[in-house]
XYZ file of C-alpha atoms in Angstrom:
676
model
C 17.509 -37.873 -16.938
C 15.814 -40.216 -14.424
C 14.897 -38.750 -11.050
C 12.877 -39.873 -8.077
C 9.595 -38.082 -7.582
C 10.822 -36.510 -4.336
C 14.016 -35.136 -5.892
C 12.107 -33.853 -8.894
C 9.518 -32.122 -6.685
C 12.267 -30.549 -4.555
C 14.002 -29.161 -7.652
C 10.706 -27.777 -8.914
C 10.026 -26.057 -5.585
C 13.499 -24.460 -5.541
C 13.141 -23.084 -9.062
C 9.575 -21.944 -8.342
C 10.783 -20.017 -5.276
C 13.503 -18.330 -7.341
C 11.008 -17.350 -10.035
C 8.542 -16.094 -7.431
C 11.294 -14.052 -5.753
C 12.160 -12.341 -9.052
C 8.465 -11.620 -9.676
C 7.929 -10.160 -6.194
C 11.063 -8.045 -6.550
C 9.476 -6.482 -9.625
C 5.993 -6.250 -8.106
C 7.264 -4.653 -4.873
C 10.117 -2.368 -5.993
C 12.660 -1.233 -3.425
C 11.635 2.045 -1.731
C 13.560 5.219 -2.411
C 16.308 5.468 0.203
C 19.387 7.615 0.611
C 22.655 5.686 0.399
C 24.292 7.808 3.086
C 24.367 6.351 6.575
C 21.575 7.374 8.912
C 23.710 6.943 12.017
C 26.102 9.861 11.592
C 25.277 13.491 12.269
C 23.453 15.573 9.721
C 25.549 17.106 6.987
C 26.225 20.821 6.890
C 23.342 22.681 5.234
C 23.814 23.817 1.671
C 24.430 27.578 1.449
C 22.627 29.912 -0.858
C 23.656 29.585 -4.497
C 26.847 31.641 -5.052
C 26.287 33.440 -1.756
C 29.968 34.301 -1.478
C 31.872 35.585 1.506
C 29.639 38.619 1.878
C 26.656 36.465 2.914
C 26.204 34.634 6.210
C 23.364 32.453 4.898
C 25.341 29.241 5.216
C 23.454 27.895 8.216
C 19.933 26.619 8.676
C 17.319 29.357 9.114
C 16.020 29.869 12.658
C 12.857 27.993 13.720
C 9.531 29.441 12.669
C 7.737 28.135 15.775
C 8.815 27.774 19.390
C 6.498 24.840 20.137
C 4.680 22.308 17.995
C 1.645 20.268 19.069
C 0.571 17.411 16.789
C -2.926 16.023 17.372
C -3.341 12.866 15.299
C -6.873 11.445 15.329
C -6.822 7.890 14.036
C -9.120 7.208 11.029
C -10.127 10.879 10.692
C -11.708 11.315 7.257
C -11.610 14.642 5.461
C -15.420 14.938 5.358
C -15.527 14.546 9.154
C -13.881 17.993 9.358
C -14.638 19.773 6.073
C -18.113 18.290 5.546
C -21.458 18.637 7.265
C -20.329 16.555 10.239
C -17.499 18.997 10.870
C -19.859 21.974 10.871
C -22.236 20.201 13.251
C -19.875 18.450 15.655
C -16.601 20.429 15.370
C -17.680 24.101 15.388
C -14.421 25.501 16.788
C -12.296 23.650 14.252
C -14.643 24.710 11.442
C -14.325 28.333 12.568
C -10.523 28.125 12.457
C -10.676 26.573 8.982
C -13.053 29.202 7.598
C -12.009 32.400 9.372
C -9.112 31.726 11.725
C -5.339 31.898 11.309
C -5.019 28.437 9.804
C -4.138 26.653 6.586
C -6.224 23.602 5.721
C -5.376 20.804 3.299
C -6.663 17.414 2.207
C -3.662 15.111 2.636
C -3.609 11.964 0.515
C -2.353 8.840 2.285
C -0.867 6.278 -0.074
C -1.855 2.621 0.422
C -1.458 0.643 2.610
C -3.708 2.811 4.771
C -2.836 1.307 8.142
C -1.383 3.108 11.142
C 2.313 2.210 11.232
C 3.151 3.001 7.572
C 1.228 6.256 7.844
C 3.188 7.347 10.930
C 6.392 6.602 9.033
C 5.189 8.703 6.114
C 4.251 11.608 8.395
C 7.565 11.665 10.251
C 10.041 10.624 7.531
C 8.374 11.964 4.394
C 9.079 8.667 2.614
C 6.616 6.230 1.062
C 6.398 2.945 3.008
C 5.914 -0.332 1.167
C 3.270 -3.027 1.468
C 5.555 -5.112 3.682
C 4.800 -2.568 6.421
C 1.287 -4.027 6.650
C 2.836 -7.037 8.406
C 5.120 -4.856 10.514
C 2.064 -2.906 11.656
C 1.231 -5.786 14.013
C 4.563 -5.498 15.850
C 6.424 -2.390 14.791
C 10.235 -2.557 14.954
C 12.339 0.462 15.825
C 12.549 2.903 12.926
C 16.196 3.407 11.915
C 15.344 5.734 9.047
C 16.006 9.460 9.264
C 12.958 11.338 10.556
C 11.816 14.637 12.015
C 11.870 13.170 15.524
C 15.434 11.881 15.038
C 16.554 15.334 13.919
C 14.654 16.991 16.788
C 16.294 14.726 19.344
C 19.735 15.391 17.825
C 19.046 19.123 18.113
C 18.291 18.747 21.833
C 14.545 19.316 21.625
C 12.341 17.720 24.256
C 9.525 15.539 22.850
C 6.520 14.259 24.811
C 4.096 11.662 23.517
C 0.762 10.201 24.652
C -1.349 7.748 22.665
C -0.925 4.725 20.406
C 2.049 2.659 21.547
C 3.105 2.203 17.906
C 4.980 5.508 18.275
C 6.880 4.169 21.273
C 7.925 1.080 19.287
C 8.979 3.109 16.249
C 10.842 5.757 18.277
C 11.866 3.955 21.485
C 14.433 6.498 22.770
C 13.101 9.760 21.409
C 10.592 10.816 24.099
C 11.478 12.359 27.434
C 7.993 11.418 28.638
C 5.404 9.083 27.156
C 2.386 6.940 27.934
C 1.379 4.376 25.310
C -2.000 2.712 24.859
C -2.672 -0.439 22.873
C -4.565 -0.082 19.616
C -5.952 -3.608 19.224
C -8.822 -3.539 21.768
C -11.235 -1.949 19.320
C -14.251 -2.319 21.591
C -12.801 0.390 23.858
C -13.368 3.871 22.490
C -13.593 5.772 25.780
C -10.730 4.898 28.112
C -8.271 4.695 25.233
C -8.735 8.457 24.676
C -9.179 9.417 28.328
C -5.749 7.914 28.939
C -4.336 10.540 26.566
C -6.408 13.520 27.691
C -5.709 13.014 31.415
C -2.149 14.269 30.881
C -3.164 17.301 28.833
C -3.742 20.045 31.427
C -0.584 19.193 33.332
C 1.610 19.229 30.224
C 0.129 22.431 28.775
C 0.894 24.316 32.004
C 4.509 23.206 31.850
C 6.995 24.845 29.527
C 9.706 22.198 29.530
C 8.909 20.690 26.125
C 9.253 21.600 22.466
C 7.128 18.988 20.680
C 3.935 17.383 22.016
C 2.341 14.491 20.105
C -1.144 13.180 20.937
C -2.532 10.144 19.092
C -6.240 9.475 19.737
C -7.632 6.027 18.845
C -11.292 6.197 19.839
C -12.646 7.308 16.454
C -10.927 4.404 14.694
C -12.347 1.918 17.205
C -15.876 3.234 16.711
C -15.480 2.875 12.962
C -14.289 -0.723 13.247
C -17.178 -1.765 15.483
C -20.116 0.402 14.387
C -19.110 2.038 11.082
C -18.854 5.706 10.049
C -22.628 6.276 10.210
C -22.884 5.494 13.914
C -24.174 8.257 16.235
C -21.055 7.648 18.335
C -18.965 9.259 15.577
C -20.596 12.638 16.255
C -19.993 12.391 20.003
C -16.334 11.503 19.436
C -15.849 14.408 16.998
C -17.350 16.795 19.565
C -14.935 15.431 22.165
C -11.974 15.977 19.821
C -13.164 19.525 19.055
C -13.225 20.326 22.752
C -9.668 19.007 23.146
C -8.467 21.156 20.232
C -10.131 24.182 21.836
C -8.260 23.580 25.095
C -4.919 23.155 23.334
C -5.304 26.194 21.075
C -6.451 28.437 23.907
C -3.495 27.370 26.038
C -1.032 27.973 23.188
C -2.434 31.453 22.546
C -2.086 32.435 26.198
C 1.479 31.107 26.221
C 2.329 33.082 23.082
C 1.254 36.338 24.738
C 3.834 35.733 27.470
C 6.680 34.403 25.316
C 5.949 36.557 22.231
C 6.836 33.617 19.965
C 4.356 31.737 17.771
C 3.465 28.077 18.197
C 2.069 25.576 15.716
C -0.916 23.281 16.237
C -1.272 20.451 13.709
C -4.500 18.480 13.331
C -4.207 15.439 11.080
C -5.319 11.858 10.538
C -3.170 8.888 9.661
C -5.826 7.448 7.323
C -9.561 7.523 6.788
C -12.171 4.789 6.978
C -14.340 3.081 4.389
C -18.127 2.869 4.472
C -17.761 -0.271 6.588
C -15.413 1.431 9.055
C -12.330 -0.487 7.932
C -9.147 0.770 6.292
C -6.093 -0.488 4.461
C -7.182 -0.177 0.824
C -7.203 2.737 -1.622
C -10.782 4.061 -1.669
C -11.226 7.845 -1.427
C -12.718 7.546 2.048
C -9.583 5.718 3.225
C -6.873 7.864 1.611
C -8.245 11.408 2.049
C -7.418 12.839 5.472
C -7.581 16.401 6.824
C -4.419 18.362 7.573
C -4.886 21.678 9.398
C -1.980 23.910 10.459
C -2.975 26.524 13.067
C -0.688 29.356 14.182
C -0.982 33.029 15.083
C 1.898 33.735 12.672
C -0.333 32.965 9.686
C -1.796 36.121 8.241
C -5.316 36.041 6.940
C -7.132 38.875 5.246
C -10.776 39.573 6.199
C -13.159 37.686 3.963
C -10.401 35.430 2.642
C -12.052 32.077 1.904
C -9.605 29.273 1.197
C -10.659 25.891 -0.078
C -8.571 22.986 1.256
C -5.883 22.137 -1.286
C -4.931 18.551 -2.048
C -1.412 17.663 -0.912
C 0.506 14.516 -0.060
C 0.785 13.197 3.473
C 4.571 13.095 3.045
C 4.607 16.914 2.781
C 4.170 17.253 6.546
C 7.675 15.984 7.400
C 9.537 18.649 5.449
C 7.137 21.340 6.708
C 7.714 20.342 10.344
C 11.487 20.236 9.780
C 11.469 23.764 8.361
C 9.136 24.977 11.103
C 11.421 23.611 13.845
C 14.636 24.768 12.162
C 15.835 21.191 11.530
C 17.442 19.475 8.537
C 14.947 17.839 6.183
C 14.915 14.003 6.543
C 17.190 12.458 3.908
C 14.577 10.077 2.458
C 11.726 12.576 2.296
C 9.922 12.846 -1.031
C 7.585 15.554 0.242
C 7.179 19.170 -0.813
C 7.226 22.112 1.554
C 3.713 23.444 2.173
C 4.310 26.935 0.840
C 1.468 28.737 2.716
C 3.447 28.154 5.940
C 6.283 30.436 4.748
C 4.177 32.710 2.559
C 4.357 35.604 5.016
C 8.156 35.575 5.292
C 10.482 37.916 3.353
C 11.332 36.864 -0.184
C 14.903 35.879 0.651
C 13.765 33.525 3.423
C 11.133 31.972 1.159
C 13.737 31.274 -1.519
C 16.126 29.887 1.109
C 13.529 27.370 2.342
C 12.566 26.333 -1.181
C 16.244 25.927 -2.117
C 16.859 23.627 0.848
C 13.858 21.475 -0.112
C 14.876 21.230 -3.791
C 18.508 20.389 -2.922
C 17.378 17.546 -0.634
C 15.064 16.122 -3.307
C 17.693 16.413 -6.040
C 20.271 14.561 -3.905
C 17.790 11.765 -3.251
C 17.008 11.603 -6.965
C 20.709 11.307 -7.836
C 21.111 8.401 -5.406
C 17.954 6.600 -6.553
C 17.736 7.088 -10.326
C 20.749 6.259 -12.544
C 19.586 8.564 -15.344
C 18.727 11.455 -13.019
C 20.154 14.079 -15.381
C 17.395 13.295 -17.883
C 14.659 13.855 -15.325
C 12.695 17.084 -15.983
C 12.667 17.950 -12.282
C 16.463 17.915 -12.103
C 16.709 20.210 -15.109
C 14.200 22.597 -13.541
C 16.226 22.562 -10.326
C 19.412 23.561 -12.184
C 17.562 26.409 -13.898
C 16.226 27.546 -10.512
C 19.721 27.633 -9.024
C 20.993 29.783 -11.904
C 18.120 32.232 -11.424
C 18.775 32.187 -7.680
C 22.401 33.248 -8.239
C 21.237 36.216 -10.281
C 18.697 37.156 -7.648
C 21.276 36.952 -4.845
C 23.636 39.148 -6.856
C 20.953 41.809 -7.274
C 19.936 41.501 -3.617
C 23.481 41.927 -2.294
C 23.842 45.018 -4.456
C 20.897 46.403 -2.462
C 18.843 46.724 -5.559
C 15.241 47.164 -4.386
C 13.783 47.878 -7.777
C 10.723 46.238 -9.279
C 13.052 44.009 -11.324
C 14.245 42.333 -8.120
C 10.662 41.670 -7.014
C 9.615 40.324 -10.399
C 12.664 38.081 -10.597
C 11.948 36.814 -7.083
C 8.347 35.933 -7.949
C 9.508 34.152 -11.108
C 12.205 32.290 -9.170
C 9.738 31.255 -6.473
C 7.384 29.821 -9.100
C 10.313 28.004 -10.739
C 11.354 26.455 -7.424
C 7.808 25.302 -6.662
C 7.512 23.664 -10.083
C 10.892 21.950 -9.675
C 10.016 20.654 -6.202
C 6.667 19.328 -7.416
C 8.272 17.554 -10.383
C 11.104 16.095 -8.278
C 8.609 14.808 -5.713
C 6.523 13.129 -8.412
C 9.607 11.510 -9.973
C 10.690 10.057 -6.636
C 7.166 8.889 -5.772
C 6.915 7.054 -9.086
C 9.981 5.003 -8.179
C 7.956 3.375 -5.384
C 4.648 3.050 -7.258
C 6.179 1.922 -10.576
C 6.181 -1.807 -11.330
C 9.313 -3.445 -12.697
C 7.546 -5.125 -15.610
C 10.616 -6.852 -17.026
C 11.491 -8.596 -13.751
C 7.848 -9.582 -13.312
C 7.762 -11.148 -16.801
C 10.985 -13.113 -16.187
C 9.701 -14.458 -12.861
C 6.315 -15.347 -14.364
C 7.893 -17.268 -17.254
C 10.057 -19.324 -14.877
C 7.099 -20.127 -12.608
C 4.798 -21.129 -15.491
C 7.444 -23.322 -17.135
C 8.135 -25.239 -13.939
C 4.407 -25.559 -13.266
C 3.803 -26.945 -16.765
C 6.671 -29.434 -16.383
C 5.334 -30.509 -13.003
C 1.805 -31.055 -14.331
C 3.077 -33.034 -17.307
C 5.106 -35.284 -15.004
C 2.330 -36.021 -12.495
C 1.141 -39.287 -14.132
C 4.643 -40.758 -13.915
C 5.293 -39.372 -10.443
C 2.135 -41.054 -9.092
C 3.047 -44.472 -10.478
C 4.192 -47.391 -8.326
C 7.866 -46.867 -9.154
C 7.691 -43.163 -8.194
C 10.382 -42.451 -10.763
C 10.125 -40.390 -13.883
C 12.160 -39.524 -16.891
C 12.737 -35.763 -17.005
C 13.525 -34.640 -20.585
C 16.180 -32.123 -19.552
C 19.557 -33.277 -20.898
C 18.556 -34.006 -24.481
C 16.924 -30.589 -25.083
C 20.122 -28.909 -23.834
C 21.838 -29.987 -27.049
C 18.945 -29.272 -29.380
C 18.646 -26.492 -31.934
C 15.576 -25.099 -30.156
C 17.595 -24.543 -26.971
C 20.298 -22.507 -28.692
C 17.764 -20.489 -30.662
C 15.784 -19.687 -27.519
C 18.962 -18.709 -25.647
C 20.006 -16.336 -28.427
C 16.535 -14.763 -28.660
C 16.254 -14.267 -24.898
C 19.767 -12.799 -24.699
C 18.946 -10.353 -27.490
C 15.732 -9.317 -25.712
C 17.655 -8.835 -22.459
C 20.228 -6.598 -24.127
C 17.567 -4.523 -25.881
C 15.461 -4.034 -22.730
C 18.395 -3.179 -20.462
C 19.955 -0.697 -22.883
C 16.746 1.086 -23.877
C 14.799 1.335 -20.631
C 14.960 4.639 -18.786
C 13.687 3.394 -15.438
C 15.603 1.252 -12.999
C 15.162 -2.499 -13.447
C 16.249 -5.084 -10.905
C 16.928 -7.845 -13.424
C 19.042 -5.483 -15.538
C 21.096 -4.556 -12.467
C 22.251 -8.183 -12.073
C 25.596 -9.250 -13.504
C 25.625 -10.503 -17.081
C 26.781 -13.937 -15.888
C 23.769 -14.258 -13.570
C 21.403 -13.048 -16.278
C 22.897 -15.572 -18.740
C 22.323 -18.347 -16.192
C 18.653 -17.373 -15.922
C 18.347 -17.366 -19.718
C 19.877 -20.861 -19.867
C 17.394 -22.041 -17.224
C 14.402 -20.573 -19.078
C 15.526 -22.048 -22.403
C 16.161 -25.495 -20.899
C 12.799 -25.556 -19.120
C 10.999 -24.511 -22.285
C 12.689 -27.273 -24.281
C 11.851 -29.780 -21.538
C 8.184 -28.756 -21.642
C 8.099 -29.053 -25.445
C 9.793 -32.473 -25.262
C 7.365 -33.709 -22.612
C 4.395 -32.514 -24.657
C 5.664 -34.214 -27.813
C 6.277 -37.493 -25.958
C 2.806 -37.347 -24.431
C 1.278 -36.692 -27.841
C 3.175 -39.596 -29.456
C 2.387 -41.992 -26.589
C -1.281 -41.048 -26.667
C -1.465 -41.545 -30.407
C 0.132 -44.984 -30.174
C -2.142 -45.957 -27.316
C -5.235 -45.008 -29.312
C -4.010 -47.119 -32.229
C -3.472 -50.131 -29.957
C -6.575 -49.939 -27.823
C -9.084 -48.502 -30.270
C -11.507 -45.727 -29.439
C -11.575 -44.696 -25.808
C -14.768 -44.978 -23.806
C -13.671 -42.476 -21.155
C -14.981 -38.941 -21.339
C -15.277 -35.942 -19.074
C -18.540 -35.614 -17.234
C -20.471 -32.377 -16.924
C -19.377 -32.134 -13.292
C -15.705 -32.415 -14.240
C -16.087 -29.680 -16.832
C -17.910 -27.456 -14.347
C -15.138 -27.817 -11.745
C -12.454 -27.137 -14.345
C -14.200 -24.086 -15.831
C -15.077 -22.730 -12.383
C -11.465 -23.009 -11.232
C -10.208 -21.306 -14.379
C -12.798 -18.553 -14.066
C -11.882 -17.917 -10.440
C -8.184 -17.707 -11.286
C -8.872 -15.259 -14.135
C -11.045 -13.106 -11.873
C -8.080 -12.509 -9.566
C -6.488 -10.443 -12.321
C -8.710 -7.444 -11.506
C -8.743 -5.559 -8.216
C -12.532 -5.115 -8.311
C -13.047 -8.878 -8.508
C -10.577 -9.380 -5.657
C -12.493 -6.934 -3.467
C -15.717 -8.799 -4.232
C -14.185 -12.293 -4.376
C -16.831 -13.623 -2.006
C -19.457 -12.951 -4.681
C -17.552 -15.291 -7.020
C -17.471 -17.952 -4.328
C -21.201 -17.554 -3.691
C -21.909 -18.157 -7.386
C -19.501 -21.099 -7.738
C -20.722 -22.797 -4.560
C -24.385 -22.490 -5.539
C -23.685 -23.718 -9.069
C -21.715 -26.700 -7.795
C -24.475 -27.650 -5.342
C -27.096 -27.493 -8.082
C -24.904 -29.597 -10.381
C -24.423 -32.203 -7.648
C -28.155 -32.202 -6.993
C -28.825 -32.727 -10.693
C -26.286 -35.580 -10.847
C -27.697 -37.328 -7.786
C -31.328 -37.049 -8.865
C -30.557 -38.172 -12.393
C -28.760 -41.272 -11.141
C -31.523 -42.047 -8.674
C -34.659 -41.464 -10.746
C -33.531 -42.058 -14.319
C -31.884 -45.263 -13.160
C -35.359 -46.749 -12.575
C -35.626 -47.312 -16.293
C -32.793 -49.803 -16.113
C -33.370 -51.402 -12.756
C -36.270 -51.178 -10.271
C -35.864 -49.459 -7.006
C -34.650 -46.053 -5.906
C -31.010 -45.545 -6.647
C -30.754 -48.373 -9.165
C -28.868 -46.353 -11.748
C -26.926 -48.628 -14.066
C -24.541 -47.674 -16.803
C -24.221 -50.184 -19.621
C -20.847 -50.311 -21.279
C -20.330 -52.477 -24.355
C -17.014 -54.288 -24.575
C -16.320 -54.572 -28.287
C -13.732 -57.352 -27.918
C -15.652 -59.649 -25.589
C -19.144 -58.589 -26.672
C -20.324 -58.554 -23.075
C -22.341 -56.018 -21.146
C -20.923 -54.804 -17.843
C -23.074 -53.081 -15.246
C -21.389 -50.500 -13.073
C -23.443 -49.293 -10.142
C -23.257 -45.725 -8.837
C -22.104 -45.002 -5.266
C -25.705 -44.274 -4.296
C -26.528 -47.976 -4.700
C -24.515 -48.761 -1.581
C -26.729 -46.461 0.503
C -29.915 -47.669 2.091
C -32.967 -46.109 3.695
C -32.349 -42.874 5.569
C -28.785 -42.567 4.267
C -30.081 -42.342 0.709
C -32.620 -39.680 1.628
C -29.895 -37.707 3.438
C -27.804 -37.805 0.246
C -30.784 -36.487 -1.706
C -31.451 -33.679 0.783
C -27.836 -32.618 1.440
C -27.456 -30.294 -1.614
C -30.562 -28.359 -0.621
C -29.370 -28.077 2.982
C -26.014 -26.739 1.764
C -27.752 -24.221 -0.517
C -29.937 -23.024 2.374
C -26.926 -22.607 4.678
C -25.031 -20.709 1.980
C -27.940 -18.332 1.525
C -28.108 -17.681 5.275
C -24.374 -17.060 5.448
C -24.616 -14.689 2.499
C -27.235 -12.624 4.333
C -25.404 -12.691 7.644
C -22.816 -10.039 6.868
C -22.267 -7.756 3.882
C -18.559 -7.665 3.112
C -16.438 -6.249 0.330
C -16.757 -2.655 -0.862
C -19.721 -2.200 -3.215
C -22.534 -3.437 -0.977
C -20.948 -3.113 2.448
C -23.454 -0.424 3.472
C -26.487 -2.629 2.762
C -28.382 -3.977 5.793
C -27.854 -7.601 6.730
C -28.573 -10.062 9.532
C -25.482 -8.852 11.378
C -26.942 -5.329 11.650
C -30.246 -6.749 12.813
C -28.591 -8.930 15.474
C -26.473 -5.992 16.673
C -29.516 -3.727 16.960
């Protein structure tokens, strides 16, 4: 099949894009989402299991808190609060954590650890994908179900001050707001003063239900100066003073209204040792989460270590605390210490609502949901719950009722934890089969393109693509049968969802035909190249061309760099690979230049007189081919000799200018010296 080089290249690009799309679909699986529409009103809450007509527990429980204040400090690491810095610079917060009426946690933020995906996780309880890294630069309106959407639907008044990302995500949810831009990282003073200046006025007013404050100054200090800067301590002291003002005001308000409020201190992500964020190091994913309320009971001398939870757990906890439906796409678990002081029936009611929401999401996301251990545990919990309700309605207050309630509560907590893990794995799990199919298509087209380059670069710019003849070969039919058998086996035996298996059988068969045809075309092109090369060697005799050391170095260096990208550690320190390859290449060039210049004196006098003698066996003549250095004269030749050393010197200076990456980012460099 004869094609022009342009048509052939266009076809290759189209097939490459299709293969890459299949690979990316497997590498970035679709997030877990409820299939029900997010526009309509919330569904009626699920009643207690087998509650019957004698029970009125068919509605949502009343709110646990009258007001909720969320203080989100951008880039707040867990050790800034629970470590030595917290004890030194945040004494009031440390007192609340150690002795006050508060529950403290270390909330894990899943990558990507940038602001917009983390806000989505906090308010929706879902796990954002890596595509949200791009959306972080210009956040679109969030159409997904969230705590703020449910609060607005319930008529609650929400006020926000801080990062304007919230205003973009929730454009019509706030009755009052003032947004500040987050991209001027050199400003770490006014960006927080713009939030705090509204504080006293809002706290004196009682016309709001939810107050959200997002402070950016700590993140800006980290970006510019790093986490070891003295400015970090000053900013933490400032945040501690703000928390003191808010908590004191809430306590005085509670004495008048006799209803508890909730103060939430959290971070969207942490910061690395360089002050950046976005990756998955412990410093970037571990954030503090502190829930403060006078309704939390604490025994004297009770010392509680912060437990590790997921950042997505906050959404369901806020929904329960405000008496709202849990967001449909939430994969979070209710933070049980918040409801620990409630009567047993209320505790079981909250846990049942959380497990029902997770089980519904699992049924909509996983085809084989009945085989999931979390779903089985949930069914067992509901059966136990029916028995407990029956005993409770019979007014049986014996020890058997209490023991059954404790057992049921433990069963619900285990089921919720297992369901949450199953749903989280759907986002973090790679679709290996789709990735393999996309990789095979891309590599086959790439091999065919490389094999056709010599013909495509000829004067005629036409090439013979061996595509039609392999379609009728035995190899094609064998490959098609083997690939079809593999497809059937994989799609019928796999327990997890697979994108390529969800396609129609006709589409899958078309992909198998394409893969088989491309493989046969590659084999045909290789065989033709081998036969042509063998005939050419017979006609022309032994070849005088060979690869130079420089060619081999470039080839091996390129291959080594490509292989290094297969490991995340090498990707994080990719600049170290480039430093090594650049220095090696400069030294090889220096060696080549000096060898041609100085060793050439043996053949011809004068600097740069390198001559290569090639014997022509047919004519018996000696041809002299001069190197490119022979065309240079005087200062130009000396510049060519000195250029590799100048490049090496510049590379060494650039290497010392700024320490990047992860492993050695804390080491001093010229950038630190210039800044100081």
